[in-house]
Amino acid sequence: MPDQEWWREAVLYEVYVRSFADSDGDGVGDLRGITARLDHLNDGTPASLGVDAIWLSPFYPSPQHDVGYDISDHIAVDRAYGTLADFDELLAAAHDRGIRILVDLVMNHTSIEHPWFVDARSRRDHPKRSWYIWADPRPDGAPPNNWLSSFEECGSAWSWDEGTEQFYLHSFMPEQPDLNWRNPEVREEMRRIWRFWLDRGVDGFRVDAVHRIMKDIDLLDNPAEIAQARRHLSHPALRQRNLDLPEVHDVLRELRAVLDGYGGRVALGEVPMSDDRRLVDYFGGDGMHTAFHLALWEQPWNGTAFREVVDGLAALMRPGALPTHALSTHDIPRTAYRFGGPRRARVAALLQMTLRGVPCVYYGEEIGMTNVPPPPGRVHDVDGRDPVRSPMQWDATGAGFSSGTPWLPAGPDLAEVNVADQAADPRSLLGLYRRLIWFRKRSAALRRGTYRPLTAGDDHFGYLREAPGERLLVALNFSSGAAWVDLPDDLGCGGRVELSTRPGREGRDVDLRGPLLLAPDEGVVVRLHDEEGS
Ligand code: GLC
Ligand code: MG
């Protein structure tokens, strides 16, 4: 594999900077905290997770209305998180260990406090005015059109600017005004920002909410039938006018050309659209390299549902394209919470690490952290996402995250669910994650092999991953009772269990001449014996 294409075989890890590790006791995670914890992520041995790259959530100066997704300076570091020198140190320390770093590119909007917006709103004829999207009210004083903010709490996507008596557009919070990507000056400035981070040595970008950067040029209403949808909605005939416009792809091609000029840099798209027919346009061609498979997040705990969503995307993707599979992110409920318990989190991890695609592990998933609702009075997020952003549970006391008071409370399960205890126990979820990732590194079938679905039902899903000289059967039990999985008879007579969510079974041989028996909530990876039965 040319080094340029490293991401195709990588395991990614999302560090939510504010919640990962706090080095200075202010209760807020920071860059030096991450540097100090790199051993957990990859120390070059199977005693660490073994991830190949980290995606850092936004650490740029920000008033933090949306925890950094409201940027007020794109080429600096927020004081709470450190300095540019701290960033360089983190990057160098990570690179020393072979860990690559992706930074978050928030292109759709800035903070309301960004100097560009401060200028833009200062007067109607300011040269920066057209860097954002402004419009007059309707005759009755109502917002210019029926577009909605993506966040329910925020109502209309338009807010009134008293000073200049016009509305400005915000696809998210009023504190996040949308940039006008039809303005060439905006594009040029953004290119400078891309280059700033690429020149500093980052290995790529996670591109935030990128399907939203272009809007209907005439700001026409969304069709009434779908006007209430805050996010992307598929309709057989109608299209939303405030997202997923064809012009988005021109910008993504520009971004790709810049990345290609550096070489070995990757763009991972956040394209929150569950219609895979639309999603596939965003990656695997001349735009971004890969994108999260959003629909995976929306599946119930059911084998048929997972098979359908995996196969559905595979059938639509461009040849050679690879999606990115995350079980959870800072926007999505924790796996253990969403699927109902730690045993299912184990099966989900086995699924994630064995599918064809790029796995991305959200911090804390490797120990089975669950949703932690903040007590009243400590709510930060307008969109209810605090519970998935609680501090990383490094040890039983919480001191591993911070010596101060953490910005959000840790989970009540801290005493049982923490890195220090699980690191010492190979049967733990962390132990399983480590085995899965290190096994994947050594397995051509998992890293770059073909995928062939074999069987699925409400209670199971089975598939084959294959590369020259290696055939792996993956079988997952989605029920909490035993399950018999029928397999096609071209798999040979047996194999060896390489990995199981129930550690006692690893290393044992299984007979595949009849159905395969899976224990309750069990997932396995079986190395098939070759035809001669060796
Ligand atoms: C993306 C981020 C989310 C943020 C939004 C606006 O969806 O993942 O956290 O609120 O964009 O930037
Ligand atoms: Mg700190």
mmCIF file of N, CA and C in Angstrom, residues 473-475 484 487 491-500 504-519 522 524-529 533-534:
data_model
loop_
_atom_site.group_PDB
_atom_site.id
_atom_site.type_symbol
_atom_site.label_atom_id
_atom_site.label_comp_id
_atom_site.label_asym_id
_atom_site.label_seq_id
_atom_site.Cartn_x
_atom_site.Cartn_y
_atom_site.Cartn_z
ATOM 1 N N LEU A 473 -14.210 -15.732 9.033
ATOM 2 C CA LEU A 473 -15.660 -15.704 9.193
ATOM 3 C C LEU A 473 -15.968 -14.850 10.422
ATOM 4 N N VAL A 474 -16.860 -13.892 10.248
ATOM 5 C CA VAL A 474 -17.314 -13.098 11.391
ATOM 6 C C VAL A 474 -18.775 -13.450 11.643
ATOM 7 N N ALA A 475 -19.090 -13.818 12.866
ATOM 8 C CA ALA A 475 -20.485 -14.150 13.189
ATOM 9 C C ALA A 475 -20.861 -13.466 14.491
ATOM 10 N N TRP A 484 -28.132 -20.287 16.794
ATOM 11 C CA TRP A 484 -27.537 -21.176 15.791
ATOM 12 C C TRP A 484 -27.474 -20.407 14.479
ATOM 13 N N LEU A 487 -24.695 -21.592 7.957
ATOM 14 C CA LEU A 487 -23.650 -21.051 7.087
ATOM 15 C C LEU A 487 -23.663 -21.774 5.757
ATOM 16 N N LEU A 491 -17.646 -23.050 3.034
ATOM 17 C CA LEU A 491 -16.672 -22.469 3.961
ATOM 18 C C LEU A 491 -15.634 -23.487 4.424
ATOM 19 N N GLY A 492 -15.804 -24.740 4.011
ATOM 20 C CA GLY A 492 -14.879 -25.768 4.499
ATOM 21 C C GLY A 492 -15.413 -26.364 5.790
ATOM 22 N N CYS A 493 -14.610 -27.235 6.402
ATOM 23 C CA CYS A 493 -15.193 -27.981 7.527
ATOM 24 C C CYS A 493 -14.996 -27.316 8.877
ATOM 25 N N GLY A 494 -14.075 -26.410 8.974
ATOM 26 C CA GLY A 494 -13.914 -25.857 10.315
ATOM 27 C C GLY A 494 -12.933 -24.698 10.337
ATOM 28 N N GLY A 495 -12.674 -24.234 11.533
ATOM 29 C CA GLY A 495 -11.744 -23.127 11.677
ATOM 30 C C GLY A 495 -11.380 -22.945 13.141
ATOM 31 N N ARG A 496 -10.610 -21.903 13.389
ATOM 32 C CA ARG A 496 -10.196 -21.632 14.761
ATOM 33 C C ARG A 496 -10.713 -20.266 15.209
ATOM 34 N N VAL A 497 -11.272 -20.208 16.399
ATOM 35 C CA VAL A 497 -11.778 -18.941 16.923
ATOM 36 C C VAL A 497 -10.580 -18.064 17.300
ATOM 37 N N GLU A 498 -10.406 -17.004 16.525
ATOM 38 C CA GLU A 498 -9.285 -16.096 16.793
ATOM 39 C C GLU A 498 -9.665 -15.084 17.861
ATOM 40 N N LEU A 499 -10.906 -14.635 17.794
ATOM 41 C CA LEU A 499 -11.369 -13.617 18.734
ATOM 42 C C LEU A 499 -12.802 -13.925 19.093
ATOM 43 N N SER A 500 -13.126 -13.675 20.341
ATOM 44 C CA SER A 500 -14.517 -13.804 20.751
ATOM 45 C C SER A 500 -14.792 -12.739 21.790
ATOM 46 N N GLY A 504 -13.175 -16.943 26.836
ATOM 47 C CA GLY A 504 -12.917 -18.372 27.039
ATOM 48 C C GLY A 504 -12.859 -19.157 25.741
ATOM 49 N N ARG A 505 -13.452 -18.632 24.690
ATOM 50 C CA ARG A 505 -13.549 -19.417 23.471
ATOM 51 C C ARG A 505 -12.371 -19.191 22.504
ATOM 52 N N GLU A 506 -11.584 -18.166 22.762
ATOM 53 C CA GLU A 506 -10.504 -17.856 21.826
ATOM 54 C C GLU A 506 -9.495 -18.999 21.770
ATOM 55 N N GLY A 507 -9.041 -19.302 20.560
ATOM 56 C CA GLY A 507 -8.045 -20.360 20.386
ATOM 57 C C GLY A 507 -8.650 -21.736 20.158
ATOM 58 N N ARG A 508 -9.957 -21.883 20.359
ATOM 59 C CA ARG A 508 -10.568 -23.207 20.172
ATOM 60 C C ARG A 508 -10.951 -23.443 18.714
ATOM 61 N N ASP A 509 -11.014 -24.697 18.340
ATOM 62 C CA ASP A 509 -11.465 -25.056 16.994
ATOM 63 C C ASP A 509 -12.983 -25.155 16.954
ATOM 64 N N VAL A 510 -13.556 -24.802 15.806
ATOM 65 C CA VAL A 510 -14.996 -25.017 15.644
ATOM 66 C C VAL A 510 -15.242 -25.835 14.378
ATOM 67 N N ASP A 511 -16.290 -26.648 14.435
ATOM 68 C CA ASP A 511 -16.723 -27.475 13.318
ATOM 69 C C ASP A 511 -17.741 -26.657 12.532
ATOM 70 N N LEU A 512 -17.532 -26.520 11.237
ATOM 71 C CA LEU A 512 -18.478 -25.694 10.463
ATOM 72 C C LEU A 512 -19.296 -26.543 9.484
ATOM 73 N N ARG A 513 -19.344 -27.852 9.724
ATOM 74 C CA ARG A 513 -20.140 -28.691 8.819
ATOM 75 C C ARG A 513 -21.632 -28.539 9.095
ATOM 76 N N GLY A 514 -21.970 -28.069 10.283
ATOM 77 C CA GLY A 514 -23.369 -27.759 10.589
ATOM 78 C C GLY A 514 -23.445 -26.309 10.991
ATOM 79 N N PRO A 515 -24.573 -25.868 11.535
ATOM 80 C CA PRO A 515 -24.680 -24.475 11.980
ATOM 81 C C PRO A 515 -23.690 -24.171 13.104
ATOM 82 N N LEU A 516 -23.327 -22.905 13.189
ATOM 83 C CA LEU A 516 -22.386 -22.473 14.234
ATOM 84 C C LEU A 516 -23.179 -21.993 15.449
ATOM 85 N N LEU A 517 -22.811 -22.482 16.612
ATOM 86 C CA LEU A 517 -23.514 -22.074 17.831
ATOM 87 C C LEU A 517 -22.802 -20.877 18.468
ATOM 88 N N LEU A 518 -23.575 -19.830 18.674
ATOM 89 C CA LEU A 518 -23.018 -18.659 19.368
ATOM 90 C C LEU A 518 -23.672 -18.529 20.733
ATOM 91 N N ALA A 519 -22.868 -18.213 21.726
ATOM 92 C CA ALA A 519 -23.393 -17.986 23.072
ATOM 93 C C ALA A 519 -24.181 -16.674 23.080
ATOM 94 N N GLU A 522 -22.753 -13.049 21.807
ATOM 95 C CA GLU A 522 -21.380 -13.379 21.422
ATOM 96 C C GLU A 522 -21.116 -12.982 19.972
ATOM 97 N N VAL A 524 -17.841 -13.591 17.113
ATOM 98 C CA VAL A 524 -16.571 -14.298 16.945
ATOM 99 C C VAL A 524 -15.937 -13.974 15.598
ATOM 100 N N VAL A 525 -14.620 -14.084 15.575
ATOM 101 C CA VAL A 525 -13.878 -14.088 14.313
ATOM 102 C C VAL A 525 -13.233 -15.468 14.225
ATOM 103 N N VAL A 526 -13.579 -16.201 13.176
ATOM 104 C CA VAL A 526 -13.064 -17.566 13.009
ATOM 105 C C VAL A 526 -12.151 -17.598 11.791
ATOM 106 N N ARG A 527 -10.941 -18.078 11.992
ATOM 107 C CA ARG A 527 -10.036 -18.257 10.842
ATOM 108 C C ARG A 527 -10.359 -19.598 10.197
ATOM 109 N N LEU A 528 -10.813 -19.558 8.943
ATOM 110 C CA LEU A 528 -11.211 -20.798 8.288
ATOM 111 C C LEU A 528 -9.981 -21.597 7.889
ATOM 112 N N HIS A 529 -10.055 -22.902 8.163
ATOM 113 C CA HIS A 529 -8.976 -23.780 7.718
ATOM 114 C C HIS A 529 -8.995 -23.824 6.199
ATOM 115 N N GLY A 533 -8.060 -28.715 5.039
ATOM 116 C CA GLY A 533 -8.470 -28.902 6.429
ATOM 117 C C GLY A 533 -7.341 -28.699 7.419
ATOM 118 N N SER A 534 -6.265 -28.032 6.982
ATOM 119 C CA SER A 534 -5.137 -27.836 7.901
ATOM 120 C C SER A 534 -5.455 -26.763 8.916
#
